[in-house]
Coordinates of C-alpha atoms and ligand atoms in Angstrom, one line a residue:
X1265 CA 7.2 16.6 -7.3
X1266 CA 9.3 16.8 -4.3
X1267 CA 11.2 13.9 -3.1
X1268 CA 10.0 12.1 -0.1
X1269 CA 12.2 12.5 2.7
X1270 CA 14.2 9.4 3.8
X1271 CA 15.2 8.8 7.3
X1272 CA 17.2 6.1 8.9
X1273 CA 15.2 4.0 11.4
X1274 CA 17.7 4.1 14.1
X1275 CA 17.5 8.2 14.2
X1276 CA 13.6 8.2 15.4
X1277 CA 12.1 10.8 17.8
X1278 CA 12.3 8.5 20.7
X1279 CA 15.4 6.5 19.8
X1280 CA 18.7 6.8 21.5
X1281 CA 19.0 6.6 25.3
X1282 CA 15.7 5.2 25.5
X1283 CA 16.3 2.2 23.3
X1284 CA 19.7 1.6 25.3
X1285 CA 17.9 1.7 28.8
X1286 CA 15.1 -0.8 27.4
X1287 CA 17.8 -3.2 26.2
X1288 CA 19.4 -3.0 29.5
X1289 CA 16.3 -3.5 31.2
X1290 CA 15.6 -6.5 29.1
X1291 CA 18.9 -7.9 29.8
X1292 CA 18.4 -7.7 33.4
X1293 CA 15.2 -9.5 32.9
X1294 CA 16.7 -12.2 31.2
X1295 CA 19.3 -12.5 34.1
X1296 CA 16.7 -12.6 36.9
X1297 CA 14.0 -14.7 35.1
X1298 CA 16.2 -17.2 32.9
X1299 CA 14.3 -16.2 29.7
X1300 CA 13.9 -13.3 27.5
X1301 CA 10.6 -11.3 27.3
X1302 CA 8.3 -12.7 24.5
X1303 CA 6.0 -11.2 22.0
X1304 CA 3.3 -12.3 19.6
X1305 CA 1.9 -10.5 16.7
X1306 CA -1.7 -11.0 15.4
X1307 CA -1.6 -9.9 11.7
X1308 CA -4.6 -9.2 9.7
X1309 CA -5.1 -8.2 6.1
X1310 CA -2.6 -8.1 3.3
X1311 CA 1.0 -8.7 2.5
X1312 CA 1.8 -5.0 3.3
X1313 CA 0.6 -5.8 7.0
X1314 CA 2.5 -9.2 7.0
X1315 CA 5.8 -7.3 6.0
X1316 CA 4.8 -4.5 8.7
X1317 CA 4.7 -7.3 11.3
X1318 CA 8.2 -8.5 10.0
X1319 CA 9.4 -5.0 10.9
X1320 CA 7.6 -4.8 14.2
X1321 CA 9.3 -8.3 15.1
X1322 CA 12.8 -6.9 14.1
X1323 CA 12.3 -3.7 16.2
X1324 CA 11.3 -5.9 19.2
X1325 CA 14.2 -8.5 18.8
X1326 CA 16.6 -5.4 18.7
X1327 CA 15.7 -4.5 22.1
X1328 CA 15.9 -8.1 23.6
X1329 CA 12.6 -9.7 23.1
X1330 CA 11.8 -13.1 21.3
X1331 CA 8.9 -14.3 19.3
X1332 CA 6.4 -16.8 20.9
X1333 CA 3.6 -18.6 18.9
X1334 CA 1.1 -18.3 21.5
X1335 CA -0.6 -15.1 22.8
X1336 CA -1.5 -16.8 26.1
X1337 CA 2.2 -16.8 27.3
X1338 CA 3.5 -13.6 25.5
X1339 CA 4.7 -10.6 27.6
X1340 CA 3.5 -8.3 24.5
X1341 CA 0.6 -8.9 22.3
X1342 CA 0.2 -6.7 19.1
X1343 CA -2.7 -6.8 17.0
X1344 CA -1.6 -5.4 13.5
X1345 CA -5.0 -4.6 12.1
X1346 CA -6.8 -4.3 8.6
X1347 CA -9.6 -1.9 7.6
X1348 CA -10.3 -2.9 4.2
X1349 CA -13.6 -4.8 4.9
X1350 CA -15.9 -4.7 7.7
X1351 CA -15.2 -8.5 8.6
X1352 CA -11.3 -7.6 9.0
X1353 CA -12.4 -5.0 11.6
X1354 CA -14.9 -7.4 13.4
X1355 CA -12.4 -9.9 13.8
X1356 CA -10.0 -7.6 15.4
X1357 CA -12.6 -6.6 18.1
X1358 CA -13.4 -10.0 18.7
X1359 CA -10.0 -11.1 19.4
X1360 CA -9.4 -8.0 21.6
X1361 CA -12.4 -9.2 23.6
X1362 CA -10.5 -12.4 24.2
X1363 CA -7.3 -11.0 25.1
X1364 CA -9.0 -8.8 27.7
X1365 CA -9.7 -11.9 29.7
X1366 CA -6.0 -12.8 29.4
X1367 CA -4.8 -9.5 30.7
X1368 CA -7.0 -9.7 33.6
X1369 CA -5.3 -12.7 35.0
X1370 CA -1.8 -11.3 33.5
X1371 CA -1.9 -7.6 34.3
X1372 CA 1.9 -7.2 33.3
X1373 CA 1.0 -8.4 29.8
X1374 CA 1.4 -5.5 27.5
X1375 CA -1.2 -5.1 24.7
X1376 CA -0.5 -3.0 21.7
X1377 CA -2.7 -2.2 18.5
X1378 CA -1.4 -1.0 15.1
X1379 CA -1.9 -1.1 11.5
X1380 CA -4.6 0.5 9.2
X1381 CA -7.5 0.7 11.9
X1382 CA -5.4 3.0 14.0
X1383 CA -4.8 5.4 11.2
X1384 CA -8.3 6.5 11.6
X1385 CA -9.2 8.9 14.3
X1386 CA -12.7 7.4 15.0
X1387 CA -11.3 3.9 15.3
X1388 CA -8.7 5.0 17.9
X1389 CA -11.3 6.7 19.9
X1390 CA -13.5 3.6 19.7
X1391 CA -10.5 1.3 20.8
X1392 CA -9.6 3.4 23.7
X1393 CA -13.1 3.9 24.9
X1394 CA -14.2 0.1 24.6
X1395 CA -10.8 -1.5 25.4
X1396 CA -9.3 0.8 27.8
X1397 CA -6.8 -2.0 28.7
X1398 CA -4.8 -1.4 25.5
X1399 CA -1.4 0.1 26.6
X1400 CA 0.3 0.9 23.2
X1401 CA -1.4 2.4 19.9
X1402 CA 0.7 3.3 16.8
X1403 CA 0.1 3.5 13.1
X1404 CA 1.6 2.4 9.9
X1405 CA 4.0 5.4 9.8
X1406 CA 5.3 5.1 13.4
X1407 CA 6.5 1.4 13.6
X1408 CA 9.8 2.7 14.3
X1409 CA 8.7 4.4 17.3
X1410 CA 7.6 1.2 19.2
X1411 CA 10.6 0.8 21.5
X1412 CA 9.8 4.5 22.6
X1413 CA 6.2 3.7 23.2
X1414 CA 7.1 0.5 25.1
X1415 CA 9.5 2.7 27.5
X1416 CA 6.6 5.2 28.1
X1417 CA 4.5 2.4 29.6
X1418 CA 7.1 0.6 31.3
X1419 CA 9.0 3.5 32.5
X1420 CA 6.8 6.5 32.7
X1421 CA 3.7 4.4 33.4
X1422 CA 1.6 6.1 30.7
X1423 CA -0.2 4.9 27.6
X1424 CA 2.1 4.9 24.7
X1425 CA 0.4 6.5 21.7
X1426 CA 2.1 7.6 18.4
X1427 CA 0.1 8.0 15.3
X1428 CA 1.1 10.1 12.1
X1429 CA -1.8 10.3 9.6
X1430 CA -0.1 11.3 6.5
X1431 CA 3.8 11.2 6.5
X1432 CA 6.2 11.9 3.8
X1433 CA 8.9 10.0 5.4
X1434 CA 10.2 6.8 4.5
X1435 CA 12.1 4.9 7.4
X1436 CA 14.8 2.8 5.8
X1437 CA 17.0 0.2 7.4
X1438 CA 14.4 -1.0 9.9
X1439 CA 15.2 -4.3 11.3
X1440 CA 13.2 -7.3 10.1
X1441 CA 12.4 -10.6 11.6
X1442 CA 11.6 -12.3 8.3
X1443 CA 9.3 -15.3 8.4
X1444 CA 11.0 -17.0 5.6
X1445 CA 14.5 -17.3 4.7
X1446 CA 13.9 -18.3 0.8
X1447 CA 11.3 -15.7 -0.1
X1448 CA 10.8 -12.0 1.1
X1449 CA 8.4 -9.1 0.7
X1450 CA 10.1 -5.9 -0.4
X1451 CA 8.2 -2.6 -0.2
X1452 CA 8.6 -0.5 -3.1
X1453 CA 5.8 2.1 -2.8
X1454 CA 3.8 3.1 0.2
X1455 CA 0.2 4.6 0.3
X1456 CA -2.1 5.5 -2.7
X1457 CA -3.3 8.2 -4.9
X1458 CA -6.1 6.4 -6.7
X1459 CA -8.9 6.8 -4.4
X1460 CA -11.3 4.1 -5.8
X1461 CA -14.6 5.3 -4.4
X1462 CA -14.9 1.9 -2.2
X1463 CA -11.7 1.9 -0.8
X1464 CA -10.4 3.1 2.6
X1465 CA -6.6 2.6 1.8
X1466 CA -5.9 6.2 0.5
X1467 CA -7.4 7.5 3.7
X1468 CA -5.2 5.3 6.0
X1469 CA -2.0 4.7 4.1
X1470 CA -1.9 8.3 2.9
X1471 CA -0.3 9.5 -0.3
X1472 CA 1.7 7.4 -2.7
X1473 CA 5.5 7.5 -2.1
X1474 CA 8.5 5.4 -3.8
X1475 CA 11.4 4.2 -2.4
X1476 CA 14.8 5.3 -4.0
X1477 CA 15.9 2.6 -6.3
X1478 CA 19.2 2.2 -4.8
X1479 CA 17.5 1.3 -1.5
X1480 CA 15.6 -1.3 -2.9
X1481 CA 18.5 -2.7 -4.9
X1482 CA 20.9 -2.8 -2.1
X1483 CA 17.9 -4.6 0.2
X1484 CA 17.5 -7.3 -2.5
X1485 CA 21.3 -7.8 -2.9
X1486 CA 21.5 -8.2 0.8
X1487 CA 18.5 -10.8 0.7
X1488 CA 20.2 -12.7 -2.2
X1489 CA 23.4 -13.2 -0.4
X1490 CA 21.4 -14.3 2.7
X1491 CA 20.0 -17.2 0.4
X1492 CA 16.7 -15.7 -0.5
X1493 CA 15.3 -16.9 -3.8
X1494 CA 12.0 -15.2 -4.6
X1495 CA 11.1 -11.6 -3.9
X1496 CA 7.7 -10.0 -4.1
X1497 CA 7.7 -6.5 -4.6
X1498 CA 4.8 -4.7 -2.8
X1499 CA 2.8 -1.5 -3.6
X1500 CA -0.8 -0.4 -3.7
X1501 CA -0.1 0.3 -7.4
X1502 CA 3.4 -0.9 -8.3
X1503 CA 3.0 0.2 -12.0
X1504 CA 3.2 4.0 -10.8
X1505 CA 6.5 3.3 -8.9
X1506 CA 9.0 6.2 -9.5
X1507 CA 6.6 9.1 -10.4
X1508 CA 7.6 10.9 -7.2
X1509 CA 11.1 10.3 -7.3
X1510 CA 13.7 12.8 -8.7
X1511 CA 15.8 10.1 -10.0
X1512 CA 13.5 9.1 -13.1
X1513 CA 12.9 5.4 -13.0
X1514 CA 10.0 3.3 -14.0
X1515 CA 8.5 0.3 -12.6
X1516 CA 9.8 -1.7 -15.8
X1517 CA 13.1 -0.3 -15.4
X1518 CA 13.2 -1.4 -11.7
X1519 CA 12.3 -4.8 -12.7
X1520 CA 15.1 -4.9 -15.3
X1521 CA 17.6 -3.8 -12.4
X1522 CA 16.7 -6.5 -10.1
X1523 CA 16.6 -9.0 -12.7
X1524 CA 20.3 -8.7 -12.9
X1525 CA 20.9 -9.6 -9.0
X1526 CA 22.6 -13.0 -8.7
X1527 CA 21.0 -15.4 -6.4
X1528 CA 17.5 -14.1 -6.9
X1529 CA 15.7 -16.4 -9.1
X1530 CA 12.2 -15.4 -9.0
X1531 CA 10.8 -11.9 -8.9
X1532 CA 6.8 -11.3 -8.1
X1533 CA 5.0 -8.0 -7.7
X1534 CA 1.6 -7.0 -6.4
X1535 CA -0.6 -5.1 -7.2
X1536 CA -1.0 -3.8 -10.7
X1537 CA -3.5 -1.0 -11.5
X1538 CA -4.9 -1.7 -15.2
X1539 CA -5.1 1.9 -15.8
X1540 CA -1.1 2.1 -15.4
X1541 CA 0.0 -1.2 -17.0
X1542 CA 2.2 0.0 -19.7
X1543 CA 3.3 -1.7 -22.9
X1544 CA 7.1 -1.3 -21.6
X1545 CA 6.0 -3.2 -18.4
X1546 CA 4.6 -6.0 -20.6
X1547 CA 7.9 -6.1 -22.5
X1548 CA 9.8 -6.2 -19.3
X1549 CA 8.0 -9.1 -17.9
X1550 CA 8.6 -10.9 -21.2
X1551 CA 12.3 -10.1 -21.3
X1552 CA 13.3 -10.5 -17.6
X1553 CA 13.9 -14.3 -17.3
X1554 CA 13.4 -14.1 -13.4
X1555 CA 10.2 -11.9 -13.2
X1556 CA 7.3 -14.3 -13.0
X1557 CA 4.9 -14.8 -15.8
X1558 CA 2.0 -13.9 -13.3
X1559 CA 0.1 -10.8 -13.3
X1560 CA -2.4 -9.8 -10.7
X1561 CA -4.5 -7.4 -12.3
X1562 CA -7.6 -6.5 -10.3
X1563 CA -10.7 -6.0 -12.5
X1564 CA -13.0 -5.2 -9.7
X1565 CA -16.2 -5.1 -12.0
X1566 CA -17.1 -5.7 -15.6
X1567 CA -19.5 -3.0 -16.2
X1568 CA -18.3 0.3 -17.4
X1569 CA -20.9 2.2 -15.4
X1570 CA -19.7 0.6 -12.4
X1571 CA -16.0 1.1 -13.1
X1572 CA -16.7 4.7 -13.6
X1573 CA -18.4 4.9 -10.2
X1574 CA -15.7 3.1 -8.7
X1575 CA -13.3 5.6 -10.1
X1576 CA -11.1 3.1 -11.5
X1577 CA -10.3 5.1 -14.8
X1578 CA -10.4 2.3 -17.5
X1579 CA -12.9 0.5 -19.3
X1580 CA -13.9 -3.1 -19.8
X1581 CA -12.7 -2.8 -23.3
X1582 CA -9.2 -1.3 -22.2
X1583 CA -9.0 -4.2 -19.6
X1584 CA -9.5 -6.7 -22.2
X1585 CA -7.0 -5.1 -24.5
X1586 CA -4.3 -5.4 -21.7
X1587 CA -5.3 -9.0 -21.2
X1588 CA -5.0 -9.6 -25.0
X1589 CA -1.7 -8.0 -25.1
X1590 CA -0.4 -10.0 -22.1
X1591 CA -1.5 -13.2 -23.8
X1592 CA 0.1 -12.4 -27.1
X1593 CA 3.5 -11.4 -25.7
X1594 CA 3.6 -13.9 -22.9
X1595 CA 1.7 -17.0 -24.1
X1596 CA 1.9 -18.9 -20.6
X1597 CA 1.1 -15.8 -18.6
X1598 CA -1.4 -16.4 -15.6
X1599 CA -3.7 -13.8 -14.9
X1600 CA -5.4 -13.4 -11.6
X1601 CA -7.8 -10.7 -10.3
X1602 CA -9.7 -9.3 -7.4
X1603 CA -13.6 -8.8 -8.0
X1604 CA -16.2 -6.7 -6.1
X1605 CA -19.8 -7.9 -6.1
X1606 CA -22.6 -5.7 -5.1
X1607 CA -21.1 -2.3 -5.3
X1608 CA -23.8 0.3 -4.8
X1609 CA -26.2 0.7 -7.8
X1610 CA -24.9 -2.6 -9.4
X1611 CA -27.7 -3.9 -11.3
X1612 CA -28.4 -7.5 -12.5
X1613 CA -27.2 -6.4 -15.9
X1614 CA -23.9 -4.9 -14.4
X1615 CA -23.5 -8.2 -12.8
X1616 CA -23.8 -10.3 -15.8
X1617 CA -21.0 -7.9 -17.4
X1618 CA -18.6 -9.0 -14.4
X1619 CA -19.6 -12.8 -15.3
X1620 CA -18.8 -12.0 -18.8
X1621 CA -15.4 -10.5 -18.3
X1622 CA -14.5 -13.6 -16.0
X1623 CA -15.4 -15.9 -19.0
X1624 CA -13.6 -13.9 -21.5
X1625 CA -10.2 -13.6 -19.4
X1626 CA -10.4 -17.1 -18.3
X1627 CA -8.7 -16.3 -15.0
X1628 CA -6.3 -18.4 -13.4
X1629 CA -7.7 -17.5 -10.0
X1630 CA -9.4 -14.6 -8.4
X1631 CA -10.2 -13.1 -4.9
X1632 CA -13.9 -12.3 -4.8
X1633 CA -15.4 -9.9 -2.2
X1634 CA -18.9 -8.7 -1.2
X1635 CA -18.9 -5.1 -1.3
X1636 CA -18.6 -3.8 2.2
X1637 CA -19.4 -0.2 3.1
X1638 CA -16.3 1.7 4.7
X1639 CA -16.9 5.0 6.3
X1640 CA -15.4 8.1 4.8
X1641 CA -15.2 6.7 1.3
X1642 CA -17.4 8.1 -1.5
X1643 CA -19.1 4.8 -2.1
X1644 CA -20.4 4.7 1.5
X1645 CA -22.6 7.8 0.6
X1646 CA -24.1 6.4 -2.5
X1647 CA -27.7 5.9 -1.9
X1648 CA -28.4 2.8 -3.9
X1649 CA -26.7 0.2 -1.8
X1650 CA -27.5 -3.5 -2.8
X1651 CA -29.3 -5.5 -0.4
X1652 CA -27.4 -8.1 1.3
X1653 CA -29.4 -11.2 -0.1
X1654 CA -29.0 -9.9 -3.6
X1655 CA -25.1 -9.5 -3.0
X1656 CA -24.8 -13.0 -1.6
X1657 CA -26.8 -14.6 -4.4
X1658 CA -24.6 -12.6 -7.1
X1659 CA -21.5 -13.7 -5.3
X1660 CA -22.6 -17.4 -5.4
X1661 CA -23.4 -17.3 -9.1
X1662 CA -20.1 -15.7 -9.6
X1663 CA -18.2 -18.5 -8.1
X1664 CA -20.2 -21.1 -10.0
X1665 CA -18.8 -19.5 -13.1
X1666 CA -15.2 -18.7 -11.9
X1667 CA -14.4 -22.0 -10.4
X1668 CA -14.8 -24.4 -13.3
X1669 CA -12.6 -21.9 -15.3
X1670 CA -9.8 -22.0 -12.6
X1671 CA -10.3 -26.1 -12.6
X1672 CA -10.0 -25.9 -16.5
X1673 CA -6.9 -23.6 -16.4
X1674 CA -5.2 -26.0 -13.6
X1675 CA -6.2 -29.0 -16.0
X1676 CA -4.2 -27.7 -18.8
X1677 CA -1.2 -28.2 -16.6
X1678 CA -1.5 -32.0 -16.2
X1679 CA 1.4 -34.0 -17.8
X1680 CA 3.6 -30.8 -17.9
X1681 CA 6.9 -30.3 -15.6
X1682 CA 7.1 -27.0 -13.7
X1683 CA 9.9 -25.6 -11.4
X1684 CA 8.3 -25.4 -8.0
X1685 CA 9.9 -23.4 -5.2
X1686 CA 9.4 -25.6 -2.1
X1687 CA 7.7 -23.6 0.7
X1688 CA 6.7 -26.0 3.5
X1689 CA 5.5 -29.4 4.6
X1690 CA 2.0 -29.9 3.2
X1691 CA -0.8 -29.7 5.7
X1692 CA -2.3 -32.7 4.0
X1693 CA 0.3 -35.2 5.4
X1694 CA 4.1 -35.2 6.7
X1695 CA 5.8 -36.7 3.8
X1696 CA 4.2 -34.1 1.4
X1697 CA 5.5 -30.7 0.4
X1698 CA 3.8 -27.6 -0.8
X1699 CA 5.3 -25.1 -3.2
X1700 CA 4.4 -22.8 -6.0
X1701 CA 5.0 -22.6 -9.7
X1702 CA 5.9 -19.2 -11.2
X1703 CA 2.3 -18.9 -12.1
X1704 CA 1.6 -18.8 -8.6
X1705 CA -0.2 -22.3 -8.4
X1706 CA -0.2 -24.3 -5.4
X1707 CA 1.3 -27.7 -5.8
X1708 CA 1.4 -30.7 -3.3
X1709 CA 4.0 -33.7 -3.9
X1710 CA 5.9 -36.2 -2.1
X1711 CA 9.3 -35.3 -0.9
X1712 CA 11.8 -34.7 2.2
X1713 CA 11.7 -31.7 4.3
X1714 CA 15.3 -30.7 3.4
X1715 CA 14.0 -29.6 -0.3
X1716 CA 12.2 -26.6 1.5
X1717 CA 13.7 -23.5 0.1
X1718 CA 14.9 -25.1 -3.2
X1719 CA 13.4 -25.1 -6.7
X1720 CA 12.5 -28.3 -8.0
X1721 CA 10.8 -29.8 -11.1
X1722 CA 7.5 -31.5 -10.7
X1723 CA 5.4 -33.1 -13.0
X1724 CA 1.6 -32.3 -12.6
X1725 CA -0.5 -35.7 -12.2
X1726 CA -3.8 -34.4 -10.9
X1727 CA -5.6 -30.9 -10.3
X1728 CA -8.2 -29.4 -8.0
X1729 CA -9.8 -25.9 -8.1
X1730 CA -7.3 -24.7 -5.4
X1731 CA -4.3 -26.7 -5.8
X1732 CA -2.5 -29.4 -8.0
X1733 CA -0.9 -32.7 -7.2
X1734 CA 2.6 -34.0 -8.7
X1735 CA 5.7 -35.8 -8.5
X1736 CA 9.2 -34.6 -8.5
X1737 CA 11.2 -35.8 -11.5
Ligands
5AD740 N1 -15.5 -4.0 -0.3 C1 -15.0 -5.0 -0.9 N2 -14.0 -5.2 -1.2 C2 -12.9 -4.2 -1.2 N3 -11.8 -4.2 -1.8 C3 -11.3 -3.0 -1.3 N4 -12.1 -2.3 -0.7 C4 -13.2 -3.1 -0.5 C5 -14.5 -2.7 0.0 N5 -14.8 -1.7 0.4 C6 -11.0 -5.3 -2.4 C7 -10.7 -4.8 -3.8 C8 -9.2 -4.8 -3.6 C9 -9.0 -5.8 -2.5 C10 -7.5 -5.7 -2.1 O1 -9.9 -5.6 -1.6 O2 -11.0 -6.0 -4.7 O3 -8.7 -5.0 -4.8
SF4_741 FE1 -7.7 1.1 -2.8 FE2 -7.8 1.6 -5.5 FE3 -5.7 2.4 -4.1 FE4 -6.0 -0.3 -4.7 S1 -5.8 1.3 -6.0 S2 -5.4 0.6 -2.7 S3 -8.2 -0.5 -4.4 S4 -7.8 3.0 -3.8

């Protein structure tokens, strides 16, 4: 397969003179008003979007904007949208309604909408019709064009719209306003080729493309030099990393390379597809000391019939075989998952097979979702949609099984000591800190704020379903 073309983010279509002019205008603005122009990003959805928002922040900072944590006093409000389930979509439209009122009182405020929703033609039409006050629309492949789009609105007095539906390009060296110093998200693949029948991602994020290993390694080295301790490698299906690259490299080999970088202490990755989780990856997790013993392995359903109609390309038996392998090779491995309840045609018997796999695997935690119809996907066309009341009933019954298992897994940590990367002051109280173990368990413990960003040893004293409590030793 042909290599994906790589472009430097500074050489974009609309870059160059326009960026320089914008920068000058913003400097003038600062001189006249005694403050920089401000932006506020509302991010919906997954870590991929969170990381895209860091790039958007980086682009805006490079032309003289600064971030504000309140949309009410921002000069530019950006909606980075998600389309994975209907409720994500509804949240965006609800909040846009609110911002419409803001814009009425502050006509100079710019409103931009980007992200997965904008990758779909019908969504763009709906947005531009119902929310005509929106000034800028861009997609997941055109973040680098944002300065040019602002220029279009401010200087040319036109709407700034730039969406590329399926791009083979990867833009490297985009500036990033990283949210945290001690942990970072790092893209390794973009897009998805799997076409699970319920999922809209392949239609909006396009075909899978991998970043060159050298680009990833350089980025991680720079992060380490800057004090970053934990990286999370991002891709819709990290296990298929490298298949479109000329330089033959597997995901397992990439992990081993990243494991060598001084300063990085933890390596996480999201998401693994069970059909591509290979023996050499299991062995790499085992062998690489910095790779966390945590695998997020979305099962989606426990019935082979449902898995087939979901186009997941594995069976319940294959999945359980992977879990056995992981547990045998890495005895303290934490396994987490995603589950969809109420996929079209799911019978009570199918549902009970999902409950059964949850019991067999003994998950450390799980994201559970009600199936949501996504227009354009194959599952949306299936005629035996499950009624809402049955979906909700199954969902609640699933949680009744899942939560005691999660609590039991957490209970097994009581009395043990775990290294915890301290992330922030706990929401539960000021003298409390919050961090995560390598297994992704959330821990609250007493400690001073200057420990944020460090890895400390914490003895677990008490556990709940969604967090554990402990003390530093
Ligand atoms: N309905 C419900 N859940 C979905 N997911 C993806 N598409 C849908 C949908 N249409 C879930 C899957 C996936 C996670 C990111 O979101 O479980 O793993
Ligand atoms: Fe969606 Fe399946 Fe691709 Fe994940 S692997 S993004 S669920 S199509």
